[in-house]
Coordinates of C-alpha atoms and ligand atoms in Angstrom, one line a residue:
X23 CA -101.7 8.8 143.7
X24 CA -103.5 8.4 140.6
X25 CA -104.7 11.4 138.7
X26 CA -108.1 12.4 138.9
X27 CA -110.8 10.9 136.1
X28 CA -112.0 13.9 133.8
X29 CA -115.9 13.8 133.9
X30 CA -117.3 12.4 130.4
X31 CA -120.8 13.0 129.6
X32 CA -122.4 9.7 129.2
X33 CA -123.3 8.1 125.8
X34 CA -125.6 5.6 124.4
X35 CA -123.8 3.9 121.2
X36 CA -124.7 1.3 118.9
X37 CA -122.0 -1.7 118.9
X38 CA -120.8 -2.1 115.4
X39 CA -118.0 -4.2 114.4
X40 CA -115.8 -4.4 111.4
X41 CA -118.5 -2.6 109.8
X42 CA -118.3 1.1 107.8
X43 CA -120.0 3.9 109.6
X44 CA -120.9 7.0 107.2
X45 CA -117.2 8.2 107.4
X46 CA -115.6 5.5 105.8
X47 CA -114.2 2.6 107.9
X48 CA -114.0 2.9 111.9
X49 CA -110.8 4.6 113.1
X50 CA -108.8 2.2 115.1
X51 CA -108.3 4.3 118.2
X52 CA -105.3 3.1 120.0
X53 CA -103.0 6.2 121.0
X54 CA -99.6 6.0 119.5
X55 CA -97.1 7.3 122.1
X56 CA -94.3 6.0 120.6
X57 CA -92.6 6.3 117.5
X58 CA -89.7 3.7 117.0
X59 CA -89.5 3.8 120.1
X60 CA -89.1 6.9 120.7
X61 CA -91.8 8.6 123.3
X62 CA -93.6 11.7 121.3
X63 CA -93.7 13.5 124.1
X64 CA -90.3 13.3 124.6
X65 CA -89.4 14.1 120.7
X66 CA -91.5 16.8 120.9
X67 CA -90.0 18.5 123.9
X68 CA -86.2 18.2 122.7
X69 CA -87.6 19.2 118.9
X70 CA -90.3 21.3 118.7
X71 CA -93.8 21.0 117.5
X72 CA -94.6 20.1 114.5
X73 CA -91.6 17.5 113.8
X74 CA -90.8 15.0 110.9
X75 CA -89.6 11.4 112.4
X76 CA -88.5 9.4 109.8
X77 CA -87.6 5.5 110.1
X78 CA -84.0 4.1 108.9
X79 CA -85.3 0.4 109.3
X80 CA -88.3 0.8 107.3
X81 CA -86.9 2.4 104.7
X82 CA -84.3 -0.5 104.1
X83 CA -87.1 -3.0 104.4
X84 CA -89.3 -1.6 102.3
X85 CA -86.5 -0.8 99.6
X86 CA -85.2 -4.7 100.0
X87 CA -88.8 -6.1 99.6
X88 CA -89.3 -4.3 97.0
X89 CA -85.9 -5.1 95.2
X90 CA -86.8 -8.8 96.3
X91 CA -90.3 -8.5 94.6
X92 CA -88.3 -7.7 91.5
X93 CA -85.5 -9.9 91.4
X94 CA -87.0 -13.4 92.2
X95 CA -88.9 -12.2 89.2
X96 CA -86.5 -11.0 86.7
X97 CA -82.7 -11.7 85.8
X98 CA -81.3 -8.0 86.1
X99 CA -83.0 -5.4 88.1
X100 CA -81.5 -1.6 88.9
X101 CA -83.9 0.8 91.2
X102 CA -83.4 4.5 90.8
X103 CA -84.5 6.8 93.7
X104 CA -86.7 9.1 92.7
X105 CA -85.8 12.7 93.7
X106 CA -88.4 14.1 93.7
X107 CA -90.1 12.2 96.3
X108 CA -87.7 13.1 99.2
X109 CA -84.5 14.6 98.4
X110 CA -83.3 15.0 102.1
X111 CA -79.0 14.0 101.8
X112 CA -79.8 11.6 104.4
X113 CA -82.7 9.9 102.8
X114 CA -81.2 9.7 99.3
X115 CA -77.9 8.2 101.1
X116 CA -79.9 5.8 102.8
X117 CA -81.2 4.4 99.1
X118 CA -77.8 5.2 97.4
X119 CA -76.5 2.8 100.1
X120 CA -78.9 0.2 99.2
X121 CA -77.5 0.1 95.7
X122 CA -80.1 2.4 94.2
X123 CA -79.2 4.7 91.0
X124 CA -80.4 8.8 91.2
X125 CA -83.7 9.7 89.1
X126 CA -83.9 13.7 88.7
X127 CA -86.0 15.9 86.8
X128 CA -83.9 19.4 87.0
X129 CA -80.7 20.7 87.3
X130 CA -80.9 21.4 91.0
X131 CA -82.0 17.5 91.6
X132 CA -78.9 16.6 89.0
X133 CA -76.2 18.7 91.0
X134 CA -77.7 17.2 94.4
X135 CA -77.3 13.8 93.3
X136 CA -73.5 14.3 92.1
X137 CA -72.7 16.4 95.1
X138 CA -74.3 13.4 97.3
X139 CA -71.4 10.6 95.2
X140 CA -73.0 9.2 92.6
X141 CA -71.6 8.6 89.6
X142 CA -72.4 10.5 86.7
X143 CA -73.4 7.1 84.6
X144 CA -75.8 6.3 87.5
X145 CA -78.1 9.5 87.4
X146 CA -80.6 9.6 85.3
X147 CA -81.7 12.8 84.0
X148 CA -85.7 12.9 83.5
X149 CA -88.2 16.0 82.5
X150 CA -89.6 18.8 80.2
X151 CA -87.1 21.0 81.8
X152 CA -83.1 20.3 81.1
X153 CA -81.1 23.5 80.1
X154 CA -78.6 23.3 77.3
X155 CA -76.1 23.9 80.3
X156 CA -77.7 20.9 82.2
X157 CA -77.2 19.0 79.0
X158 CA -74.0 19.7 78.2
X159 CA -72.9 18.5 81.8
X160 CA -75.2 15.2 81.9
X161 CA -73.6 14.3 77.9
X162 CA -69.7 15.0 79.6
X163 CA -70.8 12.9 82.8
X164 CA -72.0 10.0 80.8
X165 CA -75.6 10.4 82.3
X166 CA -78.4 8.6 80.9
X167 CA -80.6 11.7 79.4
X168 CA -84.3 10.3 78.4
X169 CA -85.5 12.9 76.0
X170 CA -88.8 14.6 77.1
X171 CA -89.9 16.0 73.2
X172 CA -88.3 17.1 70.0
X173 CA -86.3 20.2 70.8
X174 CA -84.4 18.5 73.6
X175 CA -83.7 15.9 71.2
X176 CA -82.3 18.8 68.3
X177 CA -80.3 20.4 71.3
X178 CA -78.8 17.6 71.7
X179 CA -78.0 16.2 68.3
X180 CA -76.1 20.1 68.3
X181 CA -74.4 19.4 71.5
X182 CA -73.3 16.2 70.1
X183 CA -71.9 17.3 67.0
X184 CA -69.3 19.6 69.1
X185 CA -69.2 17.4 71.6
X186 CA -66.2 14.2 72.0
X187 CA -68.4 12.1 74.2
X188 CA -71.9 10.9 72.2
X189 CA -74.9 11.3 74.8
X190 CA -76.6 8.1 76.2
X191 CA -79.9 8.3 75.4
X192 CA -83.5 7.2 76.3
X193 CA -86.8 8.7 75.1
X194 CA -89.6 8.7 77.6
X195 CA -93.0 7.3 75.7
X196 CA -96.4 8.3 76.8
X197 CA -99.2 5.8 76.0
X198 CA -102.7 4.8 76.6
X199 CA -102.8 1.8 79.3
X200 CA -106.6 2.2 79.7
X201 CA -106.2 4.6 82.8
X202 CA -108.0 7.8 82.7
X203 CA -106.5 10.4 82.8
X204 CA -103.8 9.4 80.3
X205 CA -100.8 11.3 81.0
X206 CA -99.6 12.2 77.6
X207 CA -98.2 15.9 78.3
X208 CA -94.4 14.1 78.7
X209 CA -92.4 12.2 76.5
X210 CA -93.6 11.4 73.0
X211 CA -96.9 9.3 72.4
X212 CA -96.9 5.3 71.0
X213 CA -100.1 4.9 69.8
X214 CA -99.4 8.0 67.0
X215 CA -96.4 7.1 66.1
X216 CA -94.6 10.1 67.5
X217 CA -92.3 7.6 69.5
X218 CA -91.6 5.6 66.7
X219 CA -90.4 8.6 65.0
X220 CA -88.5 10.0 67.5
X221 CA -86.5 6.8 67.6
X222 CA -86.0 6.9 64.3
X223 CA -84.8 10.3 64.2
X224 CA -82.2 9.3 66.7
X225 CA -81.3 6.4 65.2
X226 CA -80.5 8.6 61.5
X227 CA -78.7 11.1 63.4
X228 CA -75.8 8.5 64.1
X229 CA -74.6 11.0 67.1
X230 CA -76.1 9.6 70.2
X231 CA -76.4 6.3 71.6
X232 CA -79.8 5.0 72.0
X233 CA -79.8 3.0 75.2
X234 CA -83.1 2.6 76.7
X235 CA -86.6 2.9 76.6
X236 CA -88.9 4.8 79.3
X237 CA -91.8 5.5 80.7
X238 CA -93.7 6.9 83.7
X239 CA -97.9 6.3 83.1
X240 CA -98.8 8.3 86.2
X241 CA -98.8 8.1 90.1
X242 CA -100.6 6.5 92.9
X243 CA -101.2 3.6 90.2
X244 CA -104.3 1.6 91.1
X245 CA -104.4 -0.8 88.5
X246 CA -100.9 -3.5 88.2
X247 CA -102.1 -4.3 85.1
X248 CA -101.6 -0.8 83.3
X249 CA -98.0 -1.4 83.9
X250 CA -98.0 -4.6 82.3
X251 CA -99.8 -2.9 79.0
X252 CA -97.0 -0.3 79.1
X253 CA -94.3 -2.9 79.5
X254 CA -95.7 -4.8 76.9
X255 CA -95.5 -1.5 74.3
X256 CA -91.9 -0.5 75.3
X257 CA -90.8 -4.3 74.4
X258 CA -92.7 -3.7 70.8
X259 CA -90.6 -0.9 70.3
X260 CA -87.3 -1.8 71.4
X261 CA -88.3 -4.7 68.7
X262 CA -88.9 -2.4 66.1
X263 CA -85.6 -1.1 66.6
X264 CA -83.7 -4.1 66.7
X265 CA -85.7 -5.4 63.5
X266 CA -84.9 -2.3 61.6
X267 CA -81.6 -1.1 63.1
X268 CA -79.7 -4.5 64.2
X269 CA -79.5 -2.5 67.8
X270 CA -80.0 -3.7 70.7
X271 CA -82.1 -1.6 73.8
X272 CA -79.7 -1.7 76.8
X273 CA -82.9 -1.2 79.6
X274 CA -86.3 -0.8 79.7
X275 CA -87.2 1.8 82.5
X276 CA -90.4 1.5 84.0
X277 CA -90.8 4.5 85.7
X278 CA -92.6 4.6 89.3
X279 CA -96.2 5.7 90.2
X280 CA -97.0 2.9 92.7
X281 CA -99.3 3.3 94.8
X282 CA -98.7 3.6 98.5
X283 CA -100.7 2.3 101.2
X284 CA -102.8 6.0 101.9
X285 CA -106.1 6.5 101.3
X286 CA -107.0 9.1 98.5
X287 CA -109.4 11.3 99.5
X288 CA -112.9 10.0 98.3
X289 CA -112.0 6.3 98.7
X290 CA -114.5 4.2 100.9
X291 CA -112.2 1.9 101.5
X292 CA -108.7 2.8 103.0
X293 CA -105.9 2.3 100.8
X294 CA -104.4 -0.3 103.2
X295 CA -107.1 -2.8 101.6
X296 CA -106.9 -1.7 97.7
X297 CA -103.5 -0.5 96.9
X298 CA -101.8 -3.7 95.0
X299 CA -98.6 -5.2 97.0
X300 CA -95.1 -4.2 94.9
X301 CA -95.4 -8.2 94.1
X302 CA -98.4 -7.2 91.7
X303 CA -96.4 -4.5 90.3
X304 CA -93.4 -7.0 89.8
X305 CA -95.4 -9.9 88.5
X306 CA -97.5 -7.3 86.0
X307 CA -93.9 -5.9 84.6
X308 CA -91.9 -8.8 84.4
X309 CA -94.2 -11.0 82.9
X310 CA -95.3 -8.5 80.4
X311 CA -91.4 -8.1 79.5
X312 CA -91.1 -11.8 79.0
X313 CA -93.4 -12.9 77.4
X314 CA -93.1 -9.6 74.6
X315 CA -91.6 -10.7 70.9
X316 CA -88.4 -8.9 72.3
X317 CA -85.3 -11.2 71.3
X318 CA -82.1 -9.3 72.3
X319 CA -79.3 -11.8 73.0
X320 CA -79.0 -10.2 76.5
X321 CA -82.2 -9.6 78.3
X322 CA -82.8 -5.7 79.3
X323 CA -82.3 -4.4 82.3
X324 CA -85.5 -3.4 84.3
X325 CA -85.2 -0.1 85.8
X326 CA -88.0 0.8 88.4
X327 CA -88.0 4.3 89.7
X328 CA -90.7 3.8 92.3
X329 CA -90.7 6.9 94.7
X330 CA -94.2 6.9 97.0
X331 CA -94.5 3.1 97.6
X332 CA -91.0 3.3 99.0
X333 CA -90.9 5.8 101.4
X334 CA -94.1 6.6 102.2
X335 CA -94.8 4.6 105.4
X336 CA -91.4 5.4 106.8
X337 CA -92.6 9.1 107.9
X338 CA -94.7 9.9 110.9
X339 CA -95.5 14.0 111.2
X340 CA -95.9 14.8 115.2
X341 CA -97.7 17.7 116.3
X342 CA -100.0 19.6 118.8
X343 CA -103.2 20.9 119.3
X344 CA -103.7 24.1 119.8
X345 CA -107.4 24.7 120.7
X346 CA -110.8 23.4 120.3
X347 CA -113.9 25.3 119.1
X348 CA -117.4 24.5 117.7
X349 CA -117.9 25.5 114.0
X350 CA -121.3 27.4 113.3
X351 CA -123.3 24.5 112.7
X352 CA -122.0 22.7 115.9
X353 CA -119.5 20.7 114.4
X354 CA -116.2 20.3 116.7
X355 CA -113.6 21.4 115.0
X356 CA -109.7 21.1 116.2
X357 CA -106.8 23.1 115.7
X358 CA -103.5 21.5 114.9
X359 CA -100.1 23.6 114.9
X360 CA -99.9 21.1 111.5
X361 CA -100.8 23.2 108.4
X362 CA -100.8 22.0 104.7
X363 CA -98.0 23.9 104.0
X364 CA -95.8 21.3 105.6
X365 CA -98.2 18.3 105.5
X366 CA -98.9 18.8 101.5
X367 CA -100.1 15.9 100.8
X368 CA -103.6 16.6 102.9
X369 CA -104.8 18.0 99.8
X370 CA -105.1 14.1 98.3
X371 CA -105.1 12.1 101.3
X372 CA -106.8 11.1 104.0
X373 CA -104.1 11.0 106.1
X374 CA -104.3 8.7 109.0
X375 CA -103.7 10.4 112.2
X376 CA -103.8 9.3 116.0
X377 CA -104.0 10.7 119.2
X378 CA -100.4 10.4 121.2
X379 CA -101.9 9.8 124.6
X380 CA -104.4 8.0 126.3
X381 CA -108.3 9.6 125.7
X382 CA -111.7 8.4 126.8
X383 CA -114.0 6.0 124.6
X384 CA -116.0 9.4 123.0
X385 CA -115.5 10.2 119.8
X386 CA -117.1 12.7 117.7
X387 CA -117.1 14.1 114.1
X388 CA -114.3 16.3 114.2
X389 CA -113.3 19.0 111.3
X390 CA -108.9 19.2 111.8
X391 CA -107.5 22.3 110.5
X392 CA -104.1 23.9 111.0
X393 CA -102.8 26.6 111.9
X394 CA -102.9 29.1 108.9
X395 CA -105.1 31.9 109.1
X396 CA -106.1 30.6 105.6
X397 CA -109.8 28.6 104.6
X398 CA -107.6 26.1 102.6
X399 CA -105.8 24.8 105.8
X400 CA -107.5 21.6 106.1
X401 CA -106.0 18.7 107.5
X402 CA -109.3 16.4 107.5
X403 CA -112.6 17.3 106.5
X404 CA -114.1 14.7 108.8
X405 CA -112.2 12.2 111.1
X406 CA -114.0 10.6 114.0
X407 CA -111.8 11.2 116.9
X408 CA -111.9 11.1 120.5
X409 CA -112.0 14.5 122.4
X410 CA -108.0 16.2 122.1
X411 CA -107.7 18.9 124.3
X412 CA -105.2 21.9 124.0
X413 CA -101.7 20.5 124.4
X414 CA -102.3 17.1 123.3
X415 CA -100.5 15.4 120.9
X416 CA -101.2 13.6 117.3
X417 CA -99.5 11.4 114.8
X418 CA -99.9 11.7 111.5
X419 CA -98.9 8.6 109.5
X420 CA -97.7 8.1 106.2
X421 CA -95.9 11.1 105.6
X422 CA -92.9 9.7 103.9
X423 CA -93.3 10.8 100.2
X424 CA -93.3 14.6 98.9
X425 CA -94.0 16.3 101.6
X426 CA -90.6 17.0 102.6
X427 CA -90.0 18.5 98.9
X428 CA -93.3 20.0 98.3
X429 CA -93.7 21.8 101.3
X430 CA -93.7 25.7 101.4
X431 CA -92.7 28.2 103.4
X432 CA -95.8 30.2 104.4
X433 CA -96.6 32.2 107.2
X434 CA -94.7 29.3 109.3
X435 CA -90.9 27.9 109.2
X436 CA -90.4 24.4 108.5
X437 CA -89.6 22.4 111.4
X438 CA -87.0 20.0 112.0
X439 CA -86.7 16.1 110.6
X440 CA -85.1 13.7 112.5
X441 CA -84.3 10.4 111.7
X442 CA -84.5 7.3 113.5
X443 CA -81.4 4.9 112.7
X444 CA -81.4 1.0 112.7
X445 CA -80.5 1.4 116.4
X446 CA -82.5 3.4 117.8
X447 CA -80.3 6.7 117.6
X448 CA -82.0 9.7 117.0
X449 CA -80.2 12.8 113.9
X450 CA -81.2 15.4 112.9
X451 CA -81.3 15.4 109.4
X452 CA -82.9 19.2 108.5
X453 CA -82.8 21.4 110.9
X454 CA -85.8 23.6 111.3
X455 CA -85.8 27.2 109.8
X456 CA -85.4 30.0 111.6
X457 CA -85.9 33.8 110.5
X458 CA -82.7 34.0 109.0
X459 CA -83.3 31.6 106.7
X460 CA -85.4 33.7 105.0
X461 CA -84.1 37.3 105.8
X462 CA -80.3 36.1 104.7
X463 CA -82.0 36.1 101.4
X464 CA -83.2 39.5 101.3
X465 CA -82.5 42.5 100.6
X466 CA -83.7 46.0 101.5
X467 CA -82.7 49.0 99.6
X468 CA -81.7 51.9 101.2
X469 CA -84.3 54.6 100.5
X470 CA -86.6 52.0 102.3
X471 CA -84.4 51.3 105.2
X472 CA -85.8 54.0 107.7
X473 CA -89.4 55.0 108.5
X474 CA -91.1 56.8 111.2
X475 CA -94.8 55.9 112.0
Ligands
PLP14 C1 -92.2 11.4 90.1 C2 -91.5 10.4 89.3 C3 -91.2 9.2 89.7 C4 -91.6 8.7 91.1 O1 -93.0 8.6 91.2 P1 -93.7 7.9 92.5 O2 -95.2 8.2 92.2 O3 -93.3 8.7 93.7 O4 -93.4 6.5 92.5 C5 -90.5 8.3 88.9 N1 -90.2 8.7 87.6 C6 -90.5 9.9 87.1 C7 -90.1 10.3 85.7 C8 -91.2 10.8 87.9 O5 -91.5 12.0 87.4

């Protein structure tokens, strides 16, 4: 016997197609009920709600077209994961696997990466912030270390006075691609000269070896072509140097920042239709790169540390909803169990997000907000979505890239985040946290152990 219909209050709609209503584009309103798959309903049950699902198979396809995109393109090519932009074991083994080097910007990121196998000479060490202790073991590991500004670059000429192994180095160059905002707080400037300088600094200091050249102009990149100004600027330099100095830059690192297929938050259009492909990244870089004045003998390797483009897309973020209630001026207005201290990224995007399970053809203007008993915990503003009713389920899509690091513990525990292997099988890759996590830390004294109320 077949359930029984809810009753829906009957609409009179306009017929639009392929057209932009007021919100942006029109949802696509198919319910996803399976992930890889794998039914949510049934993830949810064995895993809890909210849970991170993350996709083996897509994160090998998206890494090999993107390595593809690069090497049809360019003689000698070497990706470096980025860190920063996941740093679950699993998902870093998963690029590691793949071939890809380790990009890290502290020393926590720098011990993960050795403790997870790589080689020493495969990391490289990026960032304002690299203790003389983190220096010392990067130099004895043969890490490449690109130099952030000039007192990193003095610490380390001392280190490598005293030291027997002379540091491989790379300074990181900021410059003007015509992108506003320029990001000019790391690494030192081109167009003033301070990067020319720099070089030349390290050059006179005859103690470290001056092996690349890098940069990183900014993230969710819009524009292929800013990369293929920057290219072009790191190949003038590396020039200069061989001009001056007889020496020859062993890679050119272009740093990542591509832009992933979400949708920023003020974008008419959804980011699906205006992000450039990783081909017009590749085509913008390499051809910048050669067709520069550089002349080495051997042609640079091209490091690309792309992070977001990679992994975003592989990551779906399940959850419930938890009730429904109209806001003052009538608005409906959803609660999620999914709160921006796990789904980070809902402060820039406009995430995507779909219902689970089958709903009737209304929709409505809905404000979705999570759980925190905070005004900031906003999922979407405005989504048009069918009617969810408490206990229903959503998918939210596109959840790959810093979300898993920049989450916080606040006023909930982080759930769990399975992966998905080329098979089919499910892991568990984090497990979620439970109070002890946090307690185990703690510690109370004892004056304040015992109270009476
Ligand atoms: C964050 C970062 C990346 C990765 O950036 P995406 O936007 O995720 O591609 C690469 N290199 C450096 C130096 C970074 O700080």
């Amino acid at each position: 016997m077949s359930p029984k219909k809810t009753y829906e209050r009957p609409i009179i709609k306009k017929l639009e197609s392929n057209m932009p209503n007021k919100f942006g584009m029109r949802t696509i309103y198919e319910p996803v009920t399976h992930v890889e798959g794998h039914a949510v309903k049934d993830l949810i049950r064995d895993h809890g709600s909210p849970v991170f699902v993350i996709s083996e198979k897509k994160i090998r396809k998206n890494y090999r077209a993107a390595k593809q995109a690069f090497e049809t393109r360019y003689p000698k090519v070497q990706f470096a994961w980025s860190y920063k932009t996941n740093y679950l074991d699993a998902v870093c083994k998963i690029y590691h696997q793949e071939g890809s080097w380790a990009e890290v910007v502290s020393g926590f990121e720098y011990d993960k990466a050795i403790r997870n196998g790589v080689e020493g000479s495969k990391i490289i060490f990026n960032g304002p912030d690299k203790s003389e202790a983190d220096l010392r073991k990067a130099v004895t590991n043969n890490s490449l270390i690109h130099i952030d500004h000039l007192d990193e670059l003095y610490l380390l000429q001392d280190i490598a006075k005293n030291s027997k192994q002379r540091p491989k180095v790379a300074i990181r160059v900021n410059l003007d691609t015509g992108i506003f905002p320029m990001w000019d707080r790391f690494g030192f400037n081109y167009e003033n000269g301070q990067a020319w300088d720099a070089l030349n600094k390290i050059m006179f200091s005859g103690q470290m070896d001056l092996v690349g050249l890098h940069t990183h102009i900014g993230t969710f990149m819009l524009s292929a072509g800013a990369y293929a100004v920057a290219a072009s600027k790191l190949a003038h330099l590396a020039q200069s140097v061989l001009a001056k100095y007889n020496h020859e830059i062993k890679y050119i690192d272009m740093g990542g920042g591509f832009a992933s297929k979400n949708t920023l938050k003020g974008s008419f259009l959804p980011g699906s239709d205006i992000s450039p492909s990783i081909d017009d990244f590749a085509e913008a870089i390499t051809s910048a790169l050669m067709n520069s004045d550089y002349r080495p003998k051997t042609p640079p390797l091209l490091i690309i540390e792309s992070g977001r483009a990679l992994i975003d897309d592989a990551a779906w973020l399940l959850g419930s909803v938890l009730a429904n209630k109209r806001l003052s001026d009538g608005r409906r207005s959803t609660i999620l169990d999914i709160g921006v201290n796990i789904l980070f990224t809902a402060f820039w995007y406009d995430h995507k997000i779909t219902p689970a399970q089958a709903f009737t053809s209304y929709t409505e203007d809905t404000a979705l907000y999570g759980p925190l008993c905070m005004n900031i915990d906003v999922v979407r503003e405005s989504i048009n979505m069918p009617l969810l009713n408490k206990g229903d389920q959503v998918v939210v899509h596109h959840v790959g890239a810093y979300n898993m690091t920049q989450w916080m513990q606040f006023i909930t525990l982080r759930p769990k985040v399975l992966l998905i292997d080329e098979y089919g099988k499910l892991h568990v890759i984090r497990n979620n946290e439970t109070l002890s996590t946090l307690t185990d830390l703690e510690a109370v004294p004892p004056h304040l152990v015992h109270f009476e109320l």
